[in-house]
Coordinates of C-alpha atoms in Angstrom, one line a residue:
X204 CA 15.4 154.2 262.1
X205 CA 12.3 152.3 262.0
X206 CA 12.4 149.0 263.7
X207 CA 9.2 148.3 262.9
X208 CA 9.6 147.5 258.9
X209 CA 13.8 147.0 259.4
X210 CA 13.9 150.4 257.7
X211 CA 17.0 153.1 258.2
X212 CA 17.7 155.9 256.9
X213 CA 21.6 156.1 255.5
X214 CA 23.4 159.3 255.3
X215 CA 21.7 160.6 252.3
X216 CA 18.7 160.4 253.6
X217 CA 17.7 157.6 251.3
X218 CA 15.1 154.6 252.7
X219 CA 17.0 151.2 252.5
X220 CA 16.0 147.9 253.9
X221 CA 17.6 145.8 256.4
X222 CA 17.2 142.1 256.1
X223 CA 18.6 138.6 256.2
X224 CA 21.7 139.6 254.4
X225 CA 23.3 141.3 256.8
X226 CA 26.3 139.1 256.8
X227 CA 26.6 137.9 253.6
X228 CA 29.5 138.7 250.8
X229 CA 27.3 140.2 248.4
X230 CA 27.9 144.4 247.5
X231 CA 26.2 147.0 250.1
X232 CA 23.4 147.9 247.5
X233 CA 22.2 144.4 247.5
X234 CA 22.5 144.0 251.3
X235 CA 20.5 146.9 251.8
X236 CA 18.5 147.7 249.1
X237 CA 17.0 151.2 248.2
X238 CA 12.9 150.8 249.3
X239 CA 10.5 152.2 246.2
X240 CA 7.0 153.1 246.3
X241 CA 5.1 150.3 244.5
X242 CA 2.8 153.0 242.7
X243 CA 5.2 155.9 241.9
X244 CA 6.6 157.5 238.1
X245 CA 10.2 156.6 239.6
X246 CA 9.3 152.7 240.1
X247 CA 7.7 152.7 236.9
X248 CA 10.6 153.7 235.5
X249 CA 13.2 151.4 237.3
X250 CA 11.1 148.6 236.2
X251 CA 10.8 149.7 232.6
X252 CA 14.9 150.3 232.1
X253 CA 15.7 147.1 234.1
X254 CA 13.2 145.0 231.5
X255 CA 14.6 146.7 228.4
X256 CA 18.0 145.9 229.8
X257 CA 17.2 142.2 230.6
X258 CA 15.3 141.8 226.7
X259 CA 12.3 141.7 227.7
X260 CA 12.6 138.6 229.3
X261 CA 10.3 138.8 231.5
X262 CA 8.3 139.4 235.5
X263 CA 11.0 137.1 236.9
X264 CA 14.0 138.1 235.1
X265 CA 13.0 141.7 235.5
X266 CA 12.3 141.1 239.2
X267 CA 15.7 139.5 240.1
X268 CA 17.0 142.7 238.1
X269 CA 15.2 144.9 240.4
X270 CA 15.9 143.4 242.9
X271 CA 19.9 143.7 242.9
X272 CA 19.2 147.1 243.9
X273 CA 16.0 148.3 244.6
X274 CA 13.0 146.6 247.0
X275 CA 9.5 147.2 246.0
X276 CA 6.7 145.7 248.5
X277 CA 4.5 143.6 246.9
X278 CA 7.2 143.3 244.1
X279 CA 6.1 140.5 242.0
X280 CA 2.4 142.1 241.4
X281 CA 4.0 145.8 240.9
X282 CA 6.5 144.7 237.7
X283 CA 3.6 142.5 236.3
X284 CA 1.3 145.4 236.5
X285 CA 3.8 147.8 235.1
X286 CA 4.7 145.3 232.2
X287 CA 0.8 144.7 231.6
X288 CA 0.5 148.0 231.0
X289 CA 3.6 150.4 230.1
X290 CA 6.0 147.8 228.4
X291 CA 4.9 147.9 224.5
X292 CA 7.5 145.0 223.8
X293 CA 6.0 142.9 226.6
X294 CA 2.8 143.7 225.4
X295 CA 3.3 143.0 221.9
X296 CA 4.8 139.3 223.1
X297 CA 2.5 138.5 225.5
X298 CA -0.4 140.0 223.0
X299 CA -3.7 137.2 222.7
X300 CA -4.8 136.2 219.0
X301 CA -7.2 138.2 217.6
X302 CA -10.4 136.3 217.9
X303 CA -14.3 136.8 216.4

C-alpha cells in the first residue's frame, strides 16, 4: 500500500487508486480505478479503443470514457496527445485547411 499517492495493490497485483469515492454507489472499477502509465503502448491503446468506441467525439468524451475505468495522471494532456497523434479519424477532423 502506498499512502503516499492513495495507491494499493488488490489481489491481482494490479495498481488501483483510492480516492473520494470511497463511499459512493457507483461499481468497484470506478471507485477504484486501475492507474496507467501516461506514456506506455497499453495507455495508448485504452485511449484509442475508448475514442473509437465514443465516435470520435472527442478529449472530453474520450476522457470521461477513460475514466470509468482506468486513471491516467495528467489525463487530460495524455488523450490529447495520443489523439494529436495516433487517432487518424481525429486527425482527419480536427485537420487545418491547406493554406499557401
Amino acid at each position: 500500500k502506498n499512502t503516499d499517492a492513495n495507491l494499493c495493490k488488490d489481489e491481482q497485483g494490479i495498481m488501483r487508486c483510492l480516492g473520494t469515492l470511497e463511499h459512493a454507489a457507483l461499481p468497484e472499477e470506478t471507485v477504484h480505478p486501475i492507474l496507467l502509465p501516461k506514456s506506455s503502448a497499453l495507455t495508448r491503446l485504452i485511449v484509442l479503443a475508448r475514442c473509437k468506441e465514443s465516435g470520435h467525439a472527442g478529449v472530453s468524451q474520450t476522457l470521461a470514457n477513460v475514466r470509468k475505468r482506468y486513471w491516467i495522471p495528467q489525463g487530460r494532456a495524455t488523450v490529447k496527445r495520443i489523439l494529436r497523434r495516433h487517432c487518424m479519424a481525429c486527425r482527419r477532423w480536427n485537420a487545418k485547411p491547406f493554406k499557401l
